Coordinates of C-alpha atoms in Angstrom, one line a residue:
M1 CA -54.9 -21.0 -54.4
H2 CA -53.6 -20.3 -50.9
F3 CA -50.3 -18.5 -50.4
V4 CA -48.1 -18.9 -47.4
A5 CA -45.8 -15.9 -47.1
R6 CA -42.8 -15.2 -45.1
N7 CA -42.8 -11.4 -45.4
S8 CA -44.8 -9.3 -43.0
T9 CA -47.4 -7.8 -45.4
D10 CA -48.4 -11.2 -46.8
A11 CA -48.5 -12.7 -43.3
A12 CA -50.8 -10.0 -42.2
Y13 CA -53.2 -10.7 -45.1
Q14 CA -53.0 -14.4 -44.3
A15 CA -53.9 -13.8 -40.7
Q16 CA -57.0 -12.1 -41.9
G17 CA -58.0 -15.0 -44.1
Y18 CA -56.9 -13.5 -47.3
T19 CA -56.9 -16.0 -50.2
L20 CA -56.4 -15.7 -53.9
R21 CA -58.6 -17.2 -56.6
S22 CA -57.3 -20.1 -58.7
D23 CA -55.3 -19.2 -61.8
P24 CA -57.7 -19.3 -64.8
L25 CA -54.8 -19.9 -67.2
V26 CA -54.2 -23.4 -65.8
L27 CA -57.1 -24.7 -67.9
F28 CA -55.5 -23.4 -71.1
R29 CA -52.0 -24.7 -70.4
Q30 CA -53.1 -28.4 -70.4
P31 CA -53.3 -30.6 -73.6
P32 CA -56.8 -30.0 -75.0
T33 CA -57.3 -33.7 -75.8
T34 CA -56.8 -35.0 -72.3
I35 CA -58.9 -32.5 -70.3
H36 CA -62.2 -34.0 -69.0
G37 CA -62.4 -32.0 -65.9
S38 CA -60.8 -29.3 -64.0
P39 CA -57.8 -30.7 -62.1
A40 CA -57.6 -29.8 -58.4
L41 CA -54.3 -28.1 -58.1
T42 CA -52.9 -26.9 -54.9
H43 CA -50.1 -24.3 -55.0
R44 CA -47.9 -23.1 -52.1
R45 CA -45.8 -20.0 -52.4
T46 CA -42.6 -19.6 -50.5
H47 CA -40.8 -16.4 -50.4
S48 CA -37.0 -16.4 -49.9
G49 CA -34.5 -13.9 -51.2
G50 CA -37.0 -12.1 -53.4
S51 CA -37.8 -15.3 -55.5
I52 CA -41.2 -17.0 -55.6
K53 CA -41.2 -20.8 -55.8
L54 CA -44.4 -22.7 -56.7
L55 CA -44.8 -26.3 -55.5
H56 CA -47.3 -28.3 -57.4
H57 CA -48.9 -31.7 -56.9
S58 CA -49.9 -34.0 -59.6
T59 CA -53.4 -35.3 -59.8
K60 CA -55.0 -38.2 -61.7
Q61 CA -58.0 -37.7 -63.9
N62 CA -61.0 -39.9 -63.3
N63 CA -61.3 -41.4 -66.9
N64 CA -57.8 -41.8 -68.2
D65 CA -55.8 -42.0 -65.0
I66 CA -53.2 -39.8 -66.7
E67 CA -50.9 -37.9 -64.5
L68 CA -50.9 -34.2 -65.4
N69 CA -48.6 -31.5 -64.4
A70 CA -50.2 -28.2 -65.1
L71 CA -47.2 -26.1 -64.5
E72 CA -44.7 -28.2 -66.4
P73 CA -44.8 -26.0 -69.5
L74 CA -43.9 -23.0 -67.4
I75 CA -41.2 -24.5 -65.2
T76 CA -38.1 -25.6 -67.2
Q77 CA -35.6 -25.5 -64.4
E78 CA -37.1 -26.6 -61.1
V79 CA -35.5 -25.0 -58.1
K80 CA -35.9 -27.0 -54.9
P81 CA -38.0 -25.0 -52.4
E82 CA -36.6 -24.0 -49.2
P83 CA -38.3 -25.6 -46.2
V84 CA -40.4 -23.2 -44.2
A85 CA -40.6 -23.7 -40.5
E86 CA -44.1 -24.3 -39.2
D87 CA -43.6 -21.9 -36.3
E88 CA -42.4 -19.2 -38.7
V89 CA -45.5 -19.5 -40.8
N90 CA -47.9 -19.5 -37.8
S91 CA -46.0 -16.9 -35.8
E92 CA -48.1 -13.9 -34.7
H93 CA -47.6 -10.7 -36.7
D94 CA -47.1 -7.4 -34.9
C95 CA -48.7 -4.6 -37.0
E96 CA -47.6 -1.9 -34.5
A97 CA -43.9 -2.8 -35.0
E98 CA -44.3 -3.2 -38.8
N99 CA -46.4 0.0 -39.2
C100 CA -48.9 -1.9 -41.4
K101 CA -51.8 -1.2 -39.2
R102 CA -54.8 0.0 -41.1
V103 CA -56.2 3.5 -40.4
T104 CA -59.5 5.0 -41.5
I105 CA -59.7 8.5 -42.9
N106 CA -63.1 10.1 -43.1
V107 CA -63.2 13.0 -45.6
A108 CA -66.6 14.8 -45.3
G109 CA -68.4 11.5 -44.9
L110 CA -66.4 9.5 -47.5
K111 CA -64.2 6.9 -45.8
F112 CA -60.8 5.8 -47.0
E113 CA -58.6 3.0 -45.6
T114 CA -54.9 2.7 -45.9
Q115 CA -51.9 1.4 -44.0
L116 CA -50.1 3.5 -41.5
K117 CA -46.7 2.9 -43.1
T118 CA -48.1 4.4 -46.4
L119 CA -48.8 7.7 -44.6
N120 CA -45.4 7.6 -42.8
R121 CA -43.6 7.7 -46.1
L122 CA -43.9 11.5 -46.0
P123 CA -43.3 12.6 -42.4
S124 CA -43.3 16.3 -43.2
T125 CA -46.9 16.3 -44.4
L126 CA -50.1 16.6 -42.4
L127 CA -51.1 12.9 -42.8
G128 CA -47.5 11.6 -42.5
N129 CA -46.8 13.4 -39.2
A130 CA -48.3 11.7 -36.1
S131 CA -48.4 14.8 -34.1
K132 CA -50.0 16.9 -36.8
R133 CA -52.8 14.4 -37.7
E134 CA -53.5 13.7 -34.0
Q135 CA -55.7 16.8 -33.7
F136 CA -58.1 15.3 -36.3
W137 CA -58.5 11.9 -34.5
I138 CA -62.0 10.9 -33.4
S139 CA -61.5 8.3 -30.7
A140 CA -65.2 7.4 -30.5
K141 CA -65.3 6.3 -34.1
N142 CA -61.6 5.2 -34.3
E143 CA -60.9 7.3 -37.4
Y144 CA -59.5 10.6 -38.6
F145 CA -62.0 13.1 -39.8
F146 CA -61.3 16.0 -42.3
D147 CA -64.1 18.3 -43.4
R148 CA -62.4 18.9 -46.8
H149 CA -63.1 18.4 -50.5
R150 CA -63.8 14.8 -51.1
P151 CA -63.0 14.4 -54.8
S152 CA -59.5 15.9 -54.3
F153 CA -58.5 13.5 -51.6
N154 CA -58.5 10.6 -54.0
A155 CA -55.5 12.1 -55.7
I156 CA -53.8 13.1 -52.5
L157 CA -54.0 9.6 -51.0
Y158 CA -52.7 8.2 -54.3
Y159 CA -49.8 10.5 -53.9
Y160 CA -48.8 8.6 -50.8
Q161 CA -49.5 5.2 -52.2
S162 CA -47.6 5.7 -55.5
G163 CA -44.6 7.4 -53.9
G164 CA -44.9 10.8 -55.4
R165 CA -47.3 10.7 -58.4
L166 CA -49.6 13.7 -58.3
K167 CA -52.5 14.0 -60.8
R168 CA -55.4 16.3 -60.5
P169 CA -58.8 14.8 -61.1
V170 CA -60.5 16.2 -64.2
E171 CA -63.6 17.2 -62.4
V172 CA -61.7 19.2 -59.7
P173 CA -60.9 22.9 -60.4
V174 CA -57.3 23.9 -60.2
D175 CA -57.7 26.4 -57.4
I176 CA -59.7 24.0 -55.2
F177 CA -57.1 21.3 -55.7
I178 CA -54.2 23.7 -54.8
E179 CA -56.1 24.7 -51.6
E180 CA -56.3 21.0 -50.6
L181 CA -52.6 20.5 -51.3
E182 CA -51.8 23.4 -49.1
F183 CA -54.1 22.1 -46.3
F184 CA -52.5 18.7 -46.3
Q185 CA -49.1 20.3 -46.3
L186 CA -47.6 18.4 -49.2
G187 CA -44.8 21.0 -49.5
D188 CA -44.0 24.1 -51.5
A189 CA -41.8 22.1 -54.0
V190 CA -44.7 19.8 -54.8
I191 CA -47.2 22.6 -55.2
D192 CA -44.9 24.6 -57.3
S193 CA -44.2 21.6 -59.6
F194 CA -48.0 21.1 -59.9
K195 CA -48.5 24.7 -60.8
V196 CA -45.9 24.5 -63.5
S197 CA -47.5 21.4 -64.9
E198 CA -50.8 23.2 -65.1
G199 CA -49.3 26.2 -67.0
F200 CA -48.8 28.7 -64.2
L201 CA -45.9 31.1 -64.1
L202 CA -44.3 31.1 -60.7
D203 CA -44.1 34.4 -59.0
N204 CA -40.6 34.8 -57.6
S205 CA -41.6 37.8 -55.4
D206 CA -39.4 36.6 -52.6
D207 CA -36.3 36.9 -54.9
I208 CA -37.0 40.6 -55.8
E209 CA -33.7 42.5 -55.5
M210 CA -34.0 46.0 -53.9
P211 CA -31.5 48.8 -53.7
E212 CA -29.4 48.9 -50.6
H213 CA -29.6 52.6 -50.0
K214 CA -32.9 53.8 -48.4
I215 CA -33.5 56.7 -50.6
S216 CA -32.7 54.7 -53.7
R217 CA -35.1 52.0 -52.5
V218 CA -37.9 54.5 -52.1
I219 CA -37.4 56.0 -55.5
W220 CA -37.1 52.6 -57.1
E221 CA -40.5 51.5 -55.6
I222 CA -42.1 54.7 -56.7
F223 CA -41.1 54.3 -60.4
E224 CA -41.0 50.5 -60.7
Y225 CA -44.0 49.3 -58.7
P226 CA -47.1 51.3 -59.4
G227 CA -49.7 51.1 -56.6
S228 CA -47.1 50.5 -53.9
S229 CA -47.8 54.0 -52.5
V230 CA -49.8 57.2 -53.1
I231 CA -46.8 58.8 -54.8
S232 CA -46.3 55.8 -57.1
N233 CA -49.9 56.0 -58.1
V234 CA -49.5 59.7 -59.0
I235 CA -46.3 58.9 -61.0
A236 CA -48.1 56.1 -62.8
I237 CA -51.0 58.4 -63.8
V238 CA -48.6 61.0 -65.1
S239 CA -46.7 58.3 -67.1
V240 CA -49.9 57.0 -68.6
V241 CA -51.0 60.5 -69.6
F242 CA -47.7 61.2 -71.4
I243 CA -47.8 57.8 -73.1
L244 CA -51.4 58.3 -74.4
T245 CA -50.6 61.9 -75.4
S246 CA -47.6 60.7 -77.4
I247 CA -49.6 58.1 -79.2
V248 CA -52.4 60.5 -80.1
T249 CA -49.8 63.0 -81.4
F250 CA -48.2 60.2 -83.5
C251 CA -51.6 59.5 -85.1
I252 CA -52.7 63.2 -85.6
E253 CA -49.6 64.3 -87.4
T254 CA -50.4 61.9 -90.2
L255 CA -53.6 63.8 -91.0
P256 CA -53.5 65.7 -94.3
Q257 CA -54.0 69.1 -92.7
F258 CA -51.0 68.5 -90.4
K259 CA -48.6 67.2 -93.0
N260 CA -45.3 69.1 -93.5
K261 CA -46.2 71.4 -90.6
D262 CA -42.9 70.5 -89.0
C263 CA -41.0 72.2 -91.8
T264 CA -41.2 75.8 -92.9
N265 CA -39.9 77.7 -95.9
A266 CA -37.0 80.1 -95.2
T267 CA -35.0 82.4 -97.4
V268 CA -31.2 82.4 -97.2
Y269 CA -28.6 84.4 -99.1
D270 CA -25.4 83.1 -100.5
A271 CA -22.0 84.9 -100.6
D272 CA -23.1 86.9 -103.7
G273 CA -26.3 88.0 -102.1
N274 CA -28.5 85.8 -104.2
P275 CA -31.6 84.6 -102.3
S276 CA -32.7 80.9 -102.2
S277 CA -35.5 79.1 -100.5
I278 CA -34.9 76.1 -98.2
K279 CA -37.0 74.1 -95.7
K280 CA -36.0 74.5 -92.1
F281 CA -37.4 72.7 -89.1
N282 CA -40.3 74.5 -87.4
Y283 CA -39.5 74.5 -83.7
S284 CA -42.8 76.4 -83.0
D285 CA -45.0 73.6 -84.3
P286 CA -47.5 72.6 -81.5
L287 CA -47.2 68.9 -82.3
F288 CA -43.4 69.1 -82.0
I289 CA -43.6 70.9 -78.7
I290 CA -46.0 68.2 -77.3
E291 CA -43.7 65.4 -78.6
S292 CA -40.7 67.0 -77.1
S293 CA -42.4 67.3 -73.7
C294 CA -43.4 63.6 -73.8
I295 CA -39.8 62.6 -74.8
L296 CA -38.4 64.7 -71.9
W297 CA -40.6 62.8 -69.4
F298 CA -39.7 59.5 -70.9
V299 CA -35.9 60.2 -70.7
F300 CA -36.2 61.5 -67.2
E301 CA -38.1 58.4 -66.1
L302 CA -35.7 56.1 -67.8
L303 CA -32.6 57.8 -66.3
I304 CA -34.0 57.8 -62.8
R305 CA -34.8 54.1 -62.9
F306 CA -31.4 53.3 -64.3
I307 CA -29.6 55.3 -61.6
V308 CA -31.4 53.8 -58.6
C309 CA -31.9 50.3 -60.0
P310 CA -30.3 47.5 -57.8
S311 CA -28.5 45.8 -60.7
K312 CA -27.4 47.6 -63.8
L313 CA -26.8 44.4 -65.7
K314 CA -30.4 43.1 -65.0
F315 CA -31.7 46.5 -66.0
V316 CA -30.0 46.4 -69.4
K317 CA -31.2 42.8 -70.0
N318 CA -34.8 43.6 -69.3
L319 CA -36.9 43.7 -72.5
V320 CA -39.3 46.3 -71.2
N321 CA -36.4 48.8 -70.8
W322 CA -35.3 48.2 -74.4
I323 CA -38.9 49.0 -75.5
D324 CA -38.6 52.3 -73.6
I325 CA -35.3 53.0 -75.4
L326 CA -36.7 52.2 -78.9
S327 CA -39.7 54.4 -78.3
I328 CA -37.6 57.5 -77.7
A329 CA -34.7 56.7 -80.1
P330 CA -36.4 58.0 -83.3
Y331 CA -36.8 61.4 -81.9
F332 CA -33.0 61.8 -81.2
V333 CA -32.0 60.2 -84.4
F334 CA -34.2 62.6 -86.3
M335 CA -32.8 65.7 -84.5
I336 CA -29.2 64.6 -84.9
A337 CA -29.8 64.0 -88.7
F338 CA -31.4 67.4 -89.0
F339 CA -28.4 69.2 -87.4
I340 CA -26.0 67.3 -89.6
T341 CA -27.7 67.8 -92.9
N342 CA -29.5 71.1 -92.0
S343 CA -32.3 70.0 -94.3
C344 CA -35.8 69.1 -93.1
E345 CA -36.9 67.5 -96.4
N346 CA -34.1 65.0 -96.4
N347 CA -34.7 64.0 -92.8
S348 CA -38.4 63.4 -93.4
R349 CA -37.6 61.0 -96.3
I350 CA -34.7 59.2 -94.6
L351 CA -36.2 58.8 -91.2
S352 CA -39.8 57.9 -92.2
V353 CA -39.2 54.2 -91.4
L354 CA -37.7 55.0 -88.0
R355 CA -40.8 56.9 -87.0
V356 CA -42.7 53.6 -87.0
L357 CA -40.8 52.7 -83.9
R358 CA -42.7 55.3 -82.0
V359 CA -45.6 52.8 -82.0
A360 CA -43.6 50.8 -79.5
R361 CA -44.6 53.4 -76.9
I362 CA -47.9 51.7 -76.5
F363 CA -46.1 48.7 -75.0
K364 CA -45.0 51.0 -72.2
L365 CA -48.5 50.7 -70.9
S366 CA -47.8 47.1 -69.9
R367 CA -46.1 48.4 -66.7
F368 CA -49.4 49.9 -65.6
S369 CA -51.9 47.4 -67.1
D370 CA -52.6 43.9 -65.7
G371 CA -54.4 43.0 -69.0
L372 CA -51.3 43.6 -71.1
Q373 CA -49.2 41.7 -68.6
I374 CA -51.6 38.8 -68.7
L375 CA -51.5 38.8 -72.5
A376 CA -47.6 38.9 -72.5
K377 CA -47.4 36.0 -70.0
T378 CA -49.9 34.0 -72.0
M379 CA -47.8 34.4 -75.2
Q380 CA -44.7 33.5 -73.2
V381 CA -46.2 30.3 -71.8
S382 CA -47.8 29.4 -75.2
L383 CA -44.7 29.8 -77.3
R384 CA -44.6 26.1 -78.1
E385 CA -48.2 26.0 -79.3
L386 CA -47.8 29.2 -81.3
S387 CA -44.7 27.7 -83.0
M388 CA -46.6 24.6 -83.8
F389 CA -49.3 26.7 -85.4
V390 CA -46.8 28.7 -87.5
L391 CA -45.2 25.4 -88.6
F392 CA -48.6 23.9 -89.6
L393 CA -49.5 27.1 -91.4
S394 CA -46.2 27.4 -93.3
I395 CA -46.3 23.8 -94.5
A396 CA -49.9 24.2 -95.6
V397 CA -49.2 27.5 -97.4
V398 CA -46.5 25.9 -99.5
I399 CA -48.6 22.9 -100.4
F400 CA -51.7 24.8 -101.3
A401 CA -49.8 27.6 -103.1
G402 CA -48.2 25.1 -105.3
A403 CA -51.4 23.2 -105.9
I404 CA -53.4 26.3 -106.8
F405 CA -50.7 27.6 -109.1
Y406 CA -50.7 24.4 -111.2
A407 CA -54.4 24.1 -111.0
E408 CA -54.9 27.6 -112.4
A409 CA -51.9 27.5 -114.8
Q410 CA -54.1 26.7 -117.9
S411 CA -56.6 29.4 -117.1
E412 CA -56.2 32.7 -118.9
E413 CA -58.0 34.6 -116.1
S414 CA -55.7 33.2 -113.4
F415 CA -54.5 35.6 -110.7
F416 CA -51.5 33.4 -109.8
T417 CA -48.3 34.2 -111.8
S418 CA -46.0 32.1 -109.6
I419 CA -46.0 30.0 -106.4
P420 CA -44.6 32.8 -104.2
D421 CA -47.3 35.0 -105.6
A422 CA -49.9 32.4 -104.5
F423 CA -48.5 32.5 -100.9
W424 CA -50.6 35.5 -100.2
W425 CA -53.8 33.8 -101.3
A426 CA -53.0 30.7 -99.2
V427 CA -52.4 32.8 -96.1
I428 CA -55.6 34.8 -96.3
S429 CA -57.6 31.7 -97.2
M430 CA -56.3 29.6 -94.3
T431 CA -56.8 32.4 -91.8
T432 CA -60.4 32.8 -93.2
V433 CA -59.8 36.5 -94.0
G434 CA -60.5 36.3 -97.8
Y435 CA -59.9 39.8 -99.1
G436 CA -61.2 38.8 -102.5
D437 CA -58.3 40.4 -104.4
V438 CA -57.2 37.0 -105.7
Y439 CA -59.2 33.9 -106.1
P440 CA -59.4 30.7 -108.1
T441 CA -61.6 30.7 -111.3
G442 CA -61.4 27.1 -112.4
T443 CA -63.3 24.1 -110.9
L444 CA -60.2 22.3 -109.7
G445 CA -58.9 25.6 -108.2
K446 CA -62.1 26.1 -106.3
I447 CA -61.9 22.6 -104.9
I448 CA -58.3 23.2 -103.8
G449 CA -59.5 26.6 -102.3
S450 CA -62.2 24.8 -100.2
M451 CA -59.6 22.3 -98.9
C452 CA -57.3 25.2 -98.1
V453 CA -60.0 26.9 -96.0
L454 CA -60.9 23.7 -94.1
S455 CA -57.2 23.0 -93.4
G456 CA -56.8 26.5 -92.1
L457 CA -59.7 26.0 -89.7
L458 CA -58.1 22.8 -88.3
A459 CA -54.7 24.4 -88.0
I460 CA -56.2 27.3 -86.0
A461 CA -58.5 25.1 -83.8
L462 CA -55.7 22.7 -82.6
P463 CA -53.6 25.1 -80.5
V464 CA -56.5 27.4 -79.4
P465 CA -57.7 25.3 -76.4
V466 CA -54.3 25.1 -74.9
I467 CA -53.7 28.8 -75.3
V468 CA -57.2 29.5 -73.8
T469 CA -56.3 27.3 -70.8
N470 CA -53.0 29.1 -70.2
F471 CA -54.8 32.4 -70.4
N472 CA -57.4 31.3 -67.8
N473 CA -54.7 30.0 -65.5
I474 CA -52.6 33.2 -65.7
Y475 CA -55.7 35.4 -65.4
R476 CA -56.7 33.7 -62.1
Q477 CA -53.2 33.8 -60.9
T478 CA -52.7 37.5 -61.7
T479 CA -56.1 38.9 -60.7
G480 CA -56.8 36.4 -57.9
R481 CA -60.3 35.8 -59.1
G482 CA -61.5 32.3 -58.3
N483 CA -58.5 31.3 -56.2
H484 CA -56.0 32.4 -53.6
I485 CA -52.8 31.6 -55.5

């Protein structure tokens, strides 16, 4: 079937002898009892106002002389075709004016062909700007030559052809593909959008707010950006030493030989001169002195950073600063409670829970450790996958806890007294921990336990690949290993 087109693109194809194959559906649109041969149909397409009109000619079959109209089932309302002038059809097409001239792009020996107007859609890019791509023109071979990564160029050329759809080939690594995007100058917005789609966290280093005063700026860089100078490295080392010392002290004071060393017995006399023994705080305890020294450094560091910070509001909203506050708060709460009650024993009993917050000091190391920062960013990016895992686990725990309770209800040796009591067994079974403190004893209960373990493996395995991919992307982005992002 030959098409006669009035638009520029189809006319260019027609001038090159472009033809379309006959429509195979024509054979199936005719009555099956009257077909004895393939009718010779000739179609002519005219283009006017965006509509396509098909002109058909009837033909007579050799045996029955029945006039068939193959397109009659499809055309219910025949629209009269507009006449096409012969000179208009046979007029010479100017590819230079229409920008439909074909160009050849040689990428490391692999040649691609496309139209010039396809590249000109993005004039700010390397291929879309005539002056930029001119330096890669090889006049002897009448082509553009780029000594670049060939598998990546398929996606880059399709970005021009599709009008903005960018998809990385599976076999191309992310860092190599980003290098190609930067070379062909697709733009920062496109590259940033691609990085976000691949799970990267954009580094807004250009938007970092610094104090206006020169001295404040220097102090802020020393305390906030370890590694920016020699002094900042020294301050970072001192901070890490105090953090580790505080953590070690927190662990050592729980040893049996160091228990109750912070309190000492003292004899006091009442108004009548009767002696009585009470426990007072031991300020000479070595562990207390070490802890007080660490707290003094933490408070000094926090106050300096707050004074010289460029924005007090952003400083208060920062989660890392709240971790610093929580790590030193138990010390002051303990001391205030002691001065109010004047009793060491009561303070130890009341504030035992608050002392657990001292463990938060270990998170202060994230300011000086790239590994902890990578872990925190991975958790931040993978919140959706982690929430899905928690949802799957919660639903499965309820289902299997109820199933194991009723399966073991008739057993006298059952460990499960209620469905909430079976939650613990379901959690440790699905996470493949299996402490062995509770377990099913009946046959049906063991079958349910096996299904619970298999379901837990599936629930864990589903989000793990996504989290691992996010970790790899953030690791390469942070450390710079394997790419130059």
